[in-house]
Amino acid sequence: MSAREFGHYRLEEMLGVGGMGEVWRARDTRRDRLVALKLLPEHLNRDSEFASRFRRESHVAARLREPHVIPIHDYGELDGRLFIDMRLVDGRDLGRLLEDGPLAPERAVALVSQVADALEAAHADGLVHRDVKPSNVLVTPNDFVYVVDFGIARSIGSTRTSLTITGATVGTLDYMAPERFTDQPIDGRVDVYSLACVLSQCLTGRRPFGGEDLPALLYAHLYADPPRPSQLVPGVPPALDDVVARGMAKRPEDRYATPRELTDAARAALHEAPAPVAAAWGTPAATATAPRSVEPAGTATAPPTVLGLRSGDGTHNSVQQLPSGPAGPPFGGPPHPGPPGTPGSPPRRRRGRRVALVTALVLVLVAAGVVGWLWQRDDGGSGTGAAGTGTPGGTTESTPGSTLAPESSAPATPPSEPPATSLAVPTQVGDPIQVPPTPGFLAVAPNGRYAYIAHRAEGIVSVLDLNSLGVVSRIRIEAGPPQFITFSPDGSRAYVTVSNADYTVNAVAFLDTTTNRVIQSVPVGLRPFAPATSPDGRLLYVPLHNEGRVQVLDTTSGTQVASYTVPANPHWIAVSADGRTGYAANHESDVMSVLDLADAGRVLQQIPAGDSPHSVAISPDGSLVAVVAYDSSELRLLDTASGEVRTLPIGLRPQDVSWAADGRHLYTADVEGDTMSVVDTEILEVTASPTTGNSPTSVAVSPDGERAYVTNLDDATVVVYQLTA
């Protein structure tokens, strides 16, 4: 092996080294992609028993499809060394994260719950990790967790002798179940013990036991009482002490049977958290903790029919297509807690500022991550408005010569004629329109007369008159930086998602479009993204980026009525015209979730959606669903009748997608390509890519299909395109 080459890999930077080998950032020259490449020590390849077990268990790990299990691209032997080729993602390991001190209980439980999901999937496939520890838990800037080193940890062995042979360090011994030090048979409960140790460290910021050598740690694991986090860190609910104690029980039969049982108990224990702690993360104290899923209190009024969908790999799955009509009583249940993320607004990953770190770590990880993937810098926000009181949560600032509030944004009478035919090459209308700084997202009101624009850094929503093409109102959003906007079907309300830099404020501002005043600010889960309303306007679906769920609000009361657990991190949701089906783009998980909106909490299917799906939109006739993948710069079109998925490369880093009114074309905002891609959906070709300006972040089409409006974040402009002849 040369200094920079390993088989068909080009080694670019060593990211970690330890007892189980080296981790490199490498380029796979065959596929032209960056990967995390783990090279095991050369002497292990000469151990035939180890090499055989490594291949067998790497094969099992590679076929796991749980989102929190790090994807394994390839494994085997090259140039006399065993290797594993894995996804390279942004993040740092939990051990380095804990160097800053203990985590808030809600965040600790949320992170550990994601680890539990990965372990559950492995256990179901007969694989025990055996080396669950902070350095094997990778946390992205959005608090999405990947568990690494599946397929290696089990090969370390279960006795003290084998630990010495393989060079295991104190970092491993700190989290090792008592039976690992003996010749007892082991099962998934060794991972339960280790997970409880990790939970304890997350809550306290210190290792479970203080020993520094094998004899001291062996004695502690066999005989010492588990730590009591509430006695070490103020604000930790005492009930979590019992969870840690049971998870770290000396005898396997006294522990929780599964990792999920442990984390379910931990979530329940959070009910004892003092109210200020829950409120600190922007979640109502009464709903700060909850089960992972919500059981419906009612059922649909008629049985479902089955609609066949085919996923991207060609396999068929049954998807329930439920009837229209009332869905029964409201569905209750508090929201699932989630971790606070990193500063910034939706992931606009700026050029040159993305630092990729390794996803599979050995016993010592030598890496640090700095990720600048913001749409723009978020300057935070002011206090929250009064929820549920009718007290305005925002103010309106008029511009000179304009009205304070425009006429109602209710939709105009639907046209009797079909929409005009959309053009393959749209033309720009006039010069770019100057708007306030950081126009991150634009939505056109149902009447087609006004567009509402979220300006995150400015803390306002501006109102653009689409006749005069001038800003006529600026609405101050007191709750915090506005992120995304959607309207009620009648246009009388606009719903604005709000989150600040550290996600201590997370809300939806209910805006009366007749007065342009915020009438209510409703607290929601962590980092609300692009919402959507039901066709009857009674429900608001809010993707919670940092919680891996979609929260459903009653638009009259502002209360939660349902919740859907989806893979991380849901960015966008679109609702079918009949209100039966929702489609959520899950950014970190590379899938689009299909939601049964008539059966609360029920996720029908996960469809592969490219690398980092960002935005999703349904065609006017409902026959196609478009999703744009940010990192793979592609468009995927799902045929809702056949399940067929077609893929097309488009502009660089697409962030938003909208349909022409006639359904023939769609339009994407390509934030790093500075273009709007125009796609002919019949022949699946890009027919035009006009340059819009610097960093286009959203594209919206008027209800009549005549025009498209593109926001350019860095230019603070809106560019208008004529879409029809």
XYZ file of C-alpha atoms in Angstrom:
725
model
C 0.000 0.000 0.000
C 1.429 3.376 -0.995
C 1.314 6.374 1.300
C -1.911 7.647 -0.227
C -3.512 4.660 -1.940
C -5.385 1.628 -0.609
C -6.790 -0.521 -3.367
C -9.237 1.674 -5.261
C -9.412 4.170 -2.389
C -7.397 7.382 -2.177
C -6.674 8.136 1.490
C -7.079 11.875 2.112
C -6.987 12.407 5.870
C -6.668 10.219 8.940
C -9.598 10.996 11.196
C -9.045 8.529 14.007
C -6.723 5.838 15.296
C -7.069 3.354 18.114
C -6.794 -0.238 19.214
C -9.016 -1.468 16.401
C -7.282 0.342 13.559
C -7.421 3.601 11.641
C -10.252 5.651 10.221
C -9.631 7.688 7.088
C -11.518 10.144 5.033
C -11.066 8.537 1.640
C -12.269 8.816 -1.915
C -13.714 5.749 -3.564
C -12.266 6.236 -7.053
C -14.600 3.691 -8.610
C -17.728 5.533 -7.516
C -16.177 8.988 -7.118
C -17.483 9.609 -3.621
C -16.042 10.451 -0.227
C -16.371 7.759 2.407
C -15.257 6.885 5.923
C -12.803 4.028 5.536
C -11.830 1.924 8.551
C -8.635 -0.102 8.179
C -8.259 -2.814 10.812
C -4.816 -3.747 12.182
C -2.875 -6.015 9.855
C -2.362 -8.733 12.455
C -6.127 -9.296 12.703
C -6.257 -10.421 9.101
C -3.897 -13.269 10.032
C -6.373 -14.440 12.675
C -8.602 -16.681 10.561
C -11.297 -16.934 13.252
C -11.450 -13.158 13.625
C -11.440 -12.555 9.862
C -14.266 -15.044 9.335
C -16.395 -13.546 12.104
C -15.653 -10.037 10.879
C -16.949 -10.842 7.402
C -20.005 -12.636 8.717
C -21.026 -9.905 11.098
C -20.169 -7.074 8.717
C -22.538 -8.736 6.262
C -25.317 -8.649 8.862
C -24.540 -5.025 9.759
C -24.472 -3.977 6.094
C -27.990 -5.222 5.467
C -29.500 -3.317 8.409
C -31.758 -0.522 7.153
C -32.599 1.234 10.428
C -31.871 4.963 9.889
C -29.645 5.192 12.987
C -27.331 2.376 11.884
C -24.481 3.863 9.912
C -24.767 2.709 6.266
C -21.991 0.315 5.218
C -21.108 0.545 1.537
C -18.570 -2.274 1.360
C -16.271 -4.461 3.465
C -13.650 -7.150 2.956
C -9.917 -7.348 2.439
C -7.588 -5.225 0.312
C -3.803 -5.185 0.256
C -3.680 -7.607 3.172
C -5.928 -5.568 5.501
C -9.553 -5.880 6.499
C -11.585 -2.757 5.805
C -15.067 -1.280 6.114
C -16.317 1.438 3.758
C -19.046 3.571 5.364
C -20.979 6.767 4.787
C -19.117 9.941 5.663
C -21.335 12.458 7.442
C -21.025 15.673 9.384
C -20.870 15.356 13.140
C -18.871 14.487 16.199
C -19.046 11.577 18.565
C -21.036 11.715 21.778
C -17.887 11.452 23.889
C -16.563 14.712 22.493
C -19.988 16.276 22.887
C -19.951 15.376 26.590
C -16.619 17.115 27.050
C -18.734 20.278 27.248
C -20.600 18.885 30.255
C -23.839 16.999 30.930
C -26.794 17.265 28.593
C -30.260 18.445 29.491
C -32.332 15.381 30.483
C -34.678 15.776 27.512
C -31.798 15.889 25.066
C -29.986 13.006 26.754
C -33.039 10.768 26.533
C -33.714 11.792 22.923
C -30.172 10.891 21.830
C -30.120 7.608 23.736
C -33.535 6.721 22.283
C -32.070 6.912 18.792
C -29.248 4.588 19.859
C -31.900 2.203 21.186
C -33.637 2.187 17.794
C -30.397 1.105 16.117
C -29.775 -1.617 18.698
C -33.330 -2.931 18.383
C -32.856 -3.392 14.651
C -29.546 -5.177 15.158
C -30.930 -7.455 17.854
C -33.874 -8.354 15.631
C -31.336 -9.527 13.047
C -29.326 -11.527 15.581
C -26.486 -9.024 15.989
C -25.337 -7.848 19.430
C -23.201 -4.716 19.314
C -21.174 -5.386 22.513
C -19.348 -2.061 22.391
C -21.986 0.619 22.982
C -20.126 3.667 24.252
C -20.092 7.414 23.549
C -17.302 7.219 20.977
C -19.417 4.821 18.918
C -22.354 7.223 18.846
C -22.024 9.893 16.166
C -24.206 12.987 16.581
C -24.859 15.283 13.621
C -25.309 19.045 14.034
C -29.085 18.428 14.057
C -28.834 15.836 16.850
C -29.470 12.913 14.537
C -27.632 9.854 15.833
C -25.679 7.212 13.955
C -24.406 4.124 15.807
C -21.122 2.859 14.403
C -18.875 -0.201 14.645
C -21.558 -2.837 14.199
C -19.832 -6.001 13.098
C -16.573 -5.187 14.890
C -17.542 -4.928 18.530
C -18.818 -8.492 18.752
C -15.499 -9.804 17.527
C -13.721 -8.363 20.546
C -14.952 -11.297 22.605
C -16.555 -11.765 25.987
C -13.737 -12.592 28.371
C -10.999 -10.621 30.028
C -8.344 -12.564 28.104
C -9.773 -11.641 24.732
C -10.040 -8.027 25.789
C -6.329 -7.951 26.489
C -5.495 -9.632 23.197
C -7.394 -7.185 21.054
C -6.059 -4.153 22.866
C -9.369 -2.873 24.226
C -8.976 0.300 26.254
C -10.502 1.718 29.394
C -12.913 3.586 27.121
C -14.509 0.235 26.320
C -14.372 -1.193 29.845
C -16.303 1.762 31.253
C -19.525 0.532 29.660
C -19.099 -3.243 29.827
C -21.775 -5.461 31.362
C -20.649 -7.694 34.272
C -21.159 -10.894 32.280
C -18.634 -9.635 29.755
C -15.925 -10.177 32.393
C -16.924 -13.821 32.869
C -17.608 -16.851 30.750
C -21.378 -16.377 30.970
C -23.305 -16.502 27.684
C -24.359 -13.077 26.482
C -27.325 -11.645 24.614
C -28.820 -8.242 23.797
C -28.997 -7.332 27.470
C -25.270 -6.532 27.430
C -26.208 -3.668 25.099
C -28.970 -2.631 27.516
C -26.379 -2.368 30.300
C -24.002 -0.332 28.136
C -26.843 1.925 26.987
C -27.753 2.643 30.616
C -24.115 3.543 31.245
C -24.203 5.944 28.312
C -27.466 7.473 29.560
C -25.879 8.013 32.965
C -22.899 9.767 31.400
C -25.147 11.957 29.272
C -27.003 13.070 32.406
C -23.916 13.624 34.565
C -21.087 14.392 32.159
C -18.900 11.731 33.788
C -18.192 8.043 33.254
C -20.396 5.657 35.280
C -17.494 4.513 37.468
C -14.255 6.287 38.310
C -11.782 3.421 37.982
C -8.788 3.851 35.698
C -7.631 0.234 35.245
C -9.085 -3.180 34.582
C -9.207 -4.440 38.206
C -10.936 -1.289 39.470
C -13.486 -1.252 36.670
C -14.095 -4.983 36.916
C -14.857 -4.616 40.640
C -17.137 -1.613 40.030
C -19.186 -3.358 37.343
C -19.519 -6.509 39.428
C -20.187 -5.003 42.856
C -20.557 -1.190 42.979
C -23.957 0.491 43.030
C -24.920 2.316 39.824
C -24.620 6.123 39.891
C -27.631 8.250 40.832
C -27.590 11.142 38.338
C -30.080 13.307 40.259
C -27.679 13.441 43.192
C -24.840 14.580 40.948
C -26.550 17.137 38.688
C -29.365 19.490 39.773
C -32.504 19.266 37.644
C -32.239 15.585 36.721
C -35.563 13.892 37.619
C -35.016 11.383 40.438
C -37.066 8.849 38.484
C -34.192 8.638 36.005
C -32.022 7.239 38.828
C -34.257 4.174 38.888
C -34.045 3.817 35.105
C -30.237 3.879 35.216
C -30.189 1.466 38.157
C -32.396 -1.097 36.469
C -30.568 -0.753 33.173
C -27.256 -1.356 34.994
C -28.516 -4.257 37.102
C -25.763 -6.791 37.750
C -27.869 -9.762 36.669
C -29.162 -9.681 33.070
C -32.583 -10.951 34.152
C -33.013 -7.904 36.425
C -32.496 -5.412 33.583
C -34.884 -4.111 30.965
C -35.361 -6.810 28.382
C -34.651 -4.548 25.408
C -33.028 -1.165 24.716
C -36.416 0.279 23.799
C -37.883 -0.737 27.162
C -35.108 1.257 28.812
C -35.694 4.384 26.758
C -39.475 4.135 27.079
C -38.979 4.129 30.854
C -36.584 7.065 30.568
C -39.140 9.107 28.630
C -41.778 8.324 31.221
C -39.361 9.402 33.980
C -39.037 12.820 32.379
C -42.543 13.614 33.617
C -40.882 14.444 36.913
C -38.730 17.113 35.285
C -39.360 20.577 36.774
C -41.399 22.817 34.465
C -38.602 25.360 33.807
C -36.395 22.620 32.383
C -39.071 21.511 29.934
C -39.869 25.079 28.974
C -36.207 25.794 28.309
C -36.347 23.698 25.163
C -39.410 25.439 23.830
C -41.798 22.585 24.646
C -44.786 23.036 26.946
C -44.079 21.529 30.345
C -47.240 19.474 30.194
C -46.175 17.860 26.933
C -42.422 17.726 27.326
C -42.357 13.947 27.524
C -44.392 11.328 25.870
C -44.463 7.873 24.356
C -42.793 7.469 20.981
C -46.093 6.881 19.266
C -49.625 8.086 19.723
C -52.421 5.577 19.972
C -55.574 6.834 18.274
C -58.643 7.398 20.331
C -60.883 6.834 17.342
C -60.917 5.117 14.008
C -61.854 5.951 10.463
C -65.503 5.573 9.589
C -64.881 3.059 6.811
C -62.317 0.331 6.145
C -59.387 1.180 3.909
C -58.731 -0.021 0.417
C -55.268 -1.041 -0.656
C -53.172 0.934 -3.088
C -50.047 -0.755 -4.416
C -46.903 1.336 -4.346
C -43.512 0.226 -5.536
C -40.469 1.525 -3.741
C -37.316 2.715 -5.455
C -35.711 -0.732 -5.371
C -38.576 -2.226 -7.357
C -40.179 -4.092 -4.473
C -43.904 -3.771 -3.956
C -45.544 -2.675 -0.758
C -49.161 -2.364 0.266
C -50.250 1.140 1.087
C -53.632 1.843 2.544
C -55.674 4.387 0.655
C -58.305 5.430 3.139
C -61.734 6.826 2.367
C -62.671 10.433 2.625
C -65.044 11.688 5.251
C -64.779 12.192 8.991
C -61.898 10.453 10.688
C -63.674 9.957 13.989
C -62.903 11.631 17.296
C -59.741 13.730 17.703
C -56.615 11.719 18.304
C -54.914 12.545 21.588
C -51.374 12.219 22.834
C -48.547 14.501 23.874
C -45.589 15.152 21.614
C -42.431 13.094 21.666
C -39.518 15.064 23.092
C -36.573 15.808 20.897
C -33.090 17.235 21.218
C -32.151 20.852 20.697
C -30.101 21.264 17.577
C -27.355 23.542 16.454
C -27.750 27.232 15.650
C -29.187 28.316 12.385
C -32.134 28.115 10.123
C -32.995 25.365 7.641
C -29.948 23.669 6.233
C -28.572 25.969 3.624
C -25.060 24.517 3.508
C -22.846 27.374 2.408
C -20.025 26.760 -0.024
C -16.701 25.879 1.521
C -17.943 25.717 5.087
C -18.941 22.102 5.331
C -16.568 19.923 7.340
C -17.160 16.197 6.931
C -16.247 13.978 9.839
C -16.091 10.238 10.146
C -19.069 8.098 10.890
C -17.356 4.980 12.131
C -14.972 5.562 15.030
C -12.378 3.383 16.691
C -11.614 3.531 20.396
C -10.143 7.010 20.076
C -11.631 9.521 17.609
C -9.378 12.414 16.641
C -11.734 14.699 14.862
C -13.786 17.809 15.421
C -16.599 19.100 13.314
C -17.605 22.578 12.338
C -20.602 22.709 10.089
C -21.816 25.896 8.482
C -24.849 24.750 6.606
C -27.225 27.554 7.422
C -29.449 29.309 4.945
C -28.263 32.411 6.738
C -27.067 33.516 10.173
C -29.939 33.581 12.656
C -29.833 36.490 15.080
C -32.395 34.968 17.427
C -35.718 36.411 18.347
C -37.715 38.153 20.976
C -40.067 36.668 23.518
C -42.941 34.443 22.654
C -46.458 35.700 22.160
C -49.301 34.629 24.402
C -50.554 31.251 23.289
C -54.258 30.692 23.182
C -55.177 34.104 24.560
C -55.942 35.966 21.367
C -53.245 38.471 22.257
C -51.351 39.521 19.144
C -47.915 37.970 18.927
C -46.714 40.331 16.231
C -47.060 43.845 14.901
C -47.521 45.279 11.442
C -45.217 47.929 10.031
C -46.491 49.714 6.945
C -44.222 50.991 4.224
C -44.598 54.547 2.932
C -47.515 54.936 0.589
C -48.937 51.507 1.309
C -51.867 50.168 3.252
C -51.325 48.772 6.694
C -52.962 45.483 5.795
C -53.940 44.274 2.351
C -57.351 42.979 1.501
C -58.224 39.445 2.520
C -56.063 36.706 1.086
C -59.046 34.447 0.485
C -58.906 32.596 -2.821
C -60.593 34.024 -5.834
C -63.439 32.129 -7.504
C -61.931 29.072 -9.196
C -61.615 29.549 -12.952
C -64.001 27.578 -15.132
C -61.366 27.065 -17.823
C -58.345 24.789 -17.466
C -55.027 26.490 -16.704
C -52.940 27.764 -19.570
C -50.207 25.520 -20.952
C -46.899 26.020 -19.192
C -43.800 26.885 -21.203
C -40.657 24.812 -21.489
C -38.593 28.006 -21.196
C -40.128 30.666 -18.920
C -39.192 34.314 -19.335
C -38.155 36.696 -16.588
C -40.550 39.536 -15.820
C -38.713 42.823 -15.218
C -35.813 43.332 -12.851
C -35.387 41.494 -9.543
C -37.582 42.973 -6.784
C -35.676 44.239 -3.769
C -37.122 42.930 -0.490
C -35.894 42.981 3.128
C -32.767 40.923 3.913
C -32.742 37.126 4.220
C -35.867 36.184 2.273
C -35.743 32.489 3.106
C -39.166 31.298 2.004
C -42.093 32.657 -0.030
C -45.694 31.433 -0.208
C -48.389 32.806 -2.505
C -51.774 33.426 -0.875
C -54.744 31.439 -2.245
C -56.211 34.539 -3.914
C -53.021 34.996 -5.946
C -52.827 38.688 -5.040
C -50.152 38.615 -2.337
C -47.038 36.672 -1.450
C -45.861 36.343 2.151
C -42.104 36.090 2.686
C -40.274 34.878 5.813
C -37.171 36.938 6.675
C -35.423 35.017 9.399
C -32.646 37.368 10.401
C -35.004 40.341 10.289
C -37.685 38.629 12.354
C -40.452 39.711 9.993
C -42.851 38.462 7.375
C -43.134 40.849 4.457
C -46.198 41.072 2.212
C -45.493 41.459 -1.496
C -48.282 42.861 -3.670
C -48.143 40.726 -6.820
C -49.884 43.396 -8.904
C -47.582 46.296 -8.079
C -44.641 43.988 -7.270
C -43.807 46.015 -4.185
C -43.652 45.234 -0.476
C -46.766 46.699 1.167
C -46.474 45.420 4.747
C -43.888 44.147 7.190
C -45.256 42.007 9.993
C -43.085 41.714 13.093
C -43.103 38.135 14.448
C -42.474 38.629 18.145
C -42.219 34.914 18.880
C -38.917 34.633 17.021
C -37.369 34.230 13.572
C -39.984 33.125 11.008
C -39.022 30.067 8.981
C -41.792 28.790 6.687
C -45.340 29.806 5.775
C -48.505 28.089 4.621
C -52.107 29.265 4.321
C -55.509 27.984 5.277
C -57.467 26.929 2.181
C -59.677 30.029 2.416
C -56.663 32.307 2.859
C -57.940 33.851 6.076
C -55.000 32.522 8.079
C -51.297 32.186 7.467
C -49.323 29.773 9.610
C -45.699 30.721 10.214
C -43.228 28.299 11.792
C -40.811 29.932 14.208
C -37.539 28.765 15.776
C -34.526 30.638 17.095
C -30.800 29.858 17.007
C -30.651 27.450 19.950
C -34.226 26.165 19.591
C -35.374 27.435 22.954
C -38.266 28.950 21.013
C -40.292 26.666 18.756
C -43.755 27.776 17.714
C -46.294 28.330 14.985
C -47.594 31.881 14.673
C -51.245 32.045 13.585
C -51.563 35.136 11.410
C -54.874 36.793 10.520
C -54.419 37.877 6.902
C -57.267 40.413 7.065
C -55.378 42.427 9.691
C -51.875 40.999 9.268
C -51.594 40.484 13.000
C -50.471 37.417 14.893
C -53.474 36.257 16.898
C -51.826 33.276 18.554
C -48.364 31.728 18.969
C -48.603 28.007 19.621
C -45.561 26.224 21.120
C -44.583 23.091 19.191
C -41.736 20.577 19.168
C -38.163 21.238 18.208
C -37.327 23.071 14.994
C -40.591 23.233 13.039
C -40.095 23.204 9.276
C -42.401 23.628 6.254
C -46.009 22.902 7.331
C -49.182 22.099 5.391
C -52.905 22.349 6.108
C -55.625 19.776 5.533
C -58.002 20.486 2.641
C -60.774 21.441 5.065
C -58.434 23.740 6.988
C -59.062 22.063 10.332
C -55.603 20.527 10.777
C -52.059 21.807 10.466
C -49.248 19.313 9.877
C -45.907 20.522 11.244
C -42.660 18.603 10.512
C -40.359 18.735 13.550
C -36.841 18.556 12.204
C -35.081 17.729 15.460
C -37.618 15.235 16.773
C -38.221 12.928 13.832
C -41.968 13.395 13.854
C -44.854 15.318 12.329
C -47.013 17.137 14.872
C -50.684 17.696 14.029
C -52.439 20.773 15.399
C -56.105 21.680 15.545
C -56.198 25.067 13.813
C -59.084 26.284 15.979
C -57.679 25.492 19.411
C -53.984 25.275 18.577
C -53.741 21.989 20.487
C -52.005 18.832 19.335
C -54.409 16.144 18.136
C -52.030 13.590 16.616
C -48.380 12.804 15.988
C -46.470 10.732 13.435
C -43.039 9.292 14.196
C -40.921 9.427 11.027
C -37.226 9.011 10.214
C -34.982 11.992 10.836
C -35.126 14.824 9.904
C -38.491 15.755 8.403
C -38.139 18.965 6.395
C -41.319 19.188 4.403
C -44.813 17.770 4.198
C -47.382 17.823 1.415
C -51.025 16.763 1.800
C -53.091 15.181 -0.972
C -56.157 17.027 -2.231
C -58.486 14.485 -0.640
C -56.728 14.811 2.705
C -56.062 11.085 2.970
C -52.307 10.947 2.440
C -49.290 12.967 3.483
C -45.760 12.847 2.084
C -42.858 13.937 4.304
C -39.283 14.445 3.084
C -36.876 13.089 5.719
C -33.575 14.803 5.118
C -31.016 12.789 7.109
C -32.699 9.452 6.432
C -32.824 9.672 2.615
C -36.462 8.614 2.467
C -39.906 10.067 1.882
C -42.501 8.898 4.404
C -46.047 8.161 3.290
C -48.494 9.007 6.091
C -52.032 7.759 6.573
C -53.795 10.977 7.556
C -57.027 9.205 8.445
C -55.314 6.974 11.007
C -53.352 9.126 13.438
C -49.740 8.142 13.873
C -49.727 5.545 11.110
C -46.826 5.638 8.662
C -47.585 3.520 5.602
C -44.282 3.367 3.799
C -40.755 4.753 3.522
C -39.685 5.376 -0.091
C -36.020 5.970 -1.044
C -35.746 9.622 -2.045
C -32.121 10.305 -2.904
C -29.403 11.827 -0.752
C -30.906 14.335 1.710
C -34.451 14.890 0.401
C -35.484 18.441 1.207
C -38.803 19.503 -0.313
C -41.839 17.616 -1.593
C -44.839 18.666 -3.722
C -47.879 16.890 -5.178
C -48.973 17.462 -8.767
C -52.292 19.275 -9.306
C -54.077 16.049 -10.300
C -52.459 14.058 -7.491
C -50.901 11.503 -9.826
C -47.277 12.401 -9.108
C -45.261 13.354 -6.049
C -42.033 15.284 -6.603
C -39.197 15.318 -4.076
C -35.852 17.060 -4.497
C -32.705 15.573 -2.954
C -30.330 18.244 -1.714
C -27.005 16.400 -1.579
C -27.450 14.260 -4.690
C -28.875 17.188 -6.693
C -31.684 15.177 -8.188
C -35.423 15.075 -8.614
C -37.482 11.976 -7.932
C -41.015 11.531 -9.228
C -43.317 8.992 -7.594
C -46.279 7.738 -9.603
C -48.956 7.306 -6.927
C -50.891 4.748 -8.971
C -48.093 2.415 -10.058
C -45.516 3.179 -7.394
C -42.887 3.760 -10.090
C -40.129 6.206 -9.156
C -38.216 8.083 -11.858
C -35.017 10.028 -11.194
C -33.509 13.050 -12.959
C -30.334 15.053 -12.187
C -31.116 18.759 -11.796
C -29.376 21.917 -10.599
C -26.897 21.998 -7.736
C -28.405 21.589 -4.244
C -32.150 21.864 -4.941
C -33.999 23.162 -1.907
C -37.606 23.690 -3.019
C -39.962 22.379 -5.700
C -43.315 23.609 -7.088
C -45.639 22.463 -9.859
C -47.038 24.291 -12.840
C -50.816 24.608 -12.638
C -51.248 22.305 -15.636
C -48.918 19.685 -14.162
C -46.692 19.566 -17.261
C -43.679 21.254 -15.677
C -42.201 21.718 -12.260
C -39.660 24.174 -10.926
C -36.841 23.789 -8.405
C -34.818 26.389 -6.497
C -31.185 25.273 -6.739
C -29.529 27.087 -3.863
C -25.896 26.426 -4.802
C -26.440 26.388 -8.555
C -28.073 29.846 -8.471
C -30.658 28.510 -10.912
C -34.283 27.526 -11.255
C -34.497 24.154 -12.980
C -37.537 23.721 -15.249
C -38.475 20.065 -15.675
C -40.812 18.631 -18.299
C -42.493 15.842 -16.344
C -43.702 13.932 -19.405
C -40.304 13.431 -21.015
C -38.396 13.909 -17.739
C -35.906 16.425 -19.009
C -34.626 19.768 -17.768
C -35.808 22.219 -20.423
C -34.362 25.410 -18.928
C -32.092 26.518 -16.074
C -32.300 30.312 -15.829
C -29.961 31.995 -13.372
C -32.117 33.614 -10.705
C -29.536 35.349 -8.535
C -27.418 34.457 -5.540
C -28.691 31.480 -3.496
C -32.307 30.840 -4.524
C -34.058 29.200 -1.575
C -37.722 28.894 -2.567
C -39.975 28.901 -5.622
C -43.756 29.384 -5.573
C -46.289 29.357 -8.400
C -49.389 31.540 -8.510
C -52.718 29.676 -8.262
C -53.548 30.441 -11.898
C -50.178 29.096 -13.017
C -49.197 32.290 -14.800
C -46.101 33.202 -12.790
C -43.398 31.805 -10.527
C -41.659 33.718 -7.741
C -38.133 32.834 -6.619
C -36.454 34.171 -3.453
C -32.719 34.863 -3.628
C -31.387 34.698 -0.093
C -28.051 36.482 -0.458
C -29.308 39.114 -2.909
C -32.449 39.911 -0.872
C -34.492 39.790 -4.065
C -37.495 38.082 -5.598
C -37.342 37.214 -9.301
C -40.579 36.777 -11.266
C -40.973 34.412 -14.220
C -43.773 34.222 -16.757
C -44.677 30.544 -17.046
C -47.347 30.660 -19.753
C -47.695 32.221 -23.187
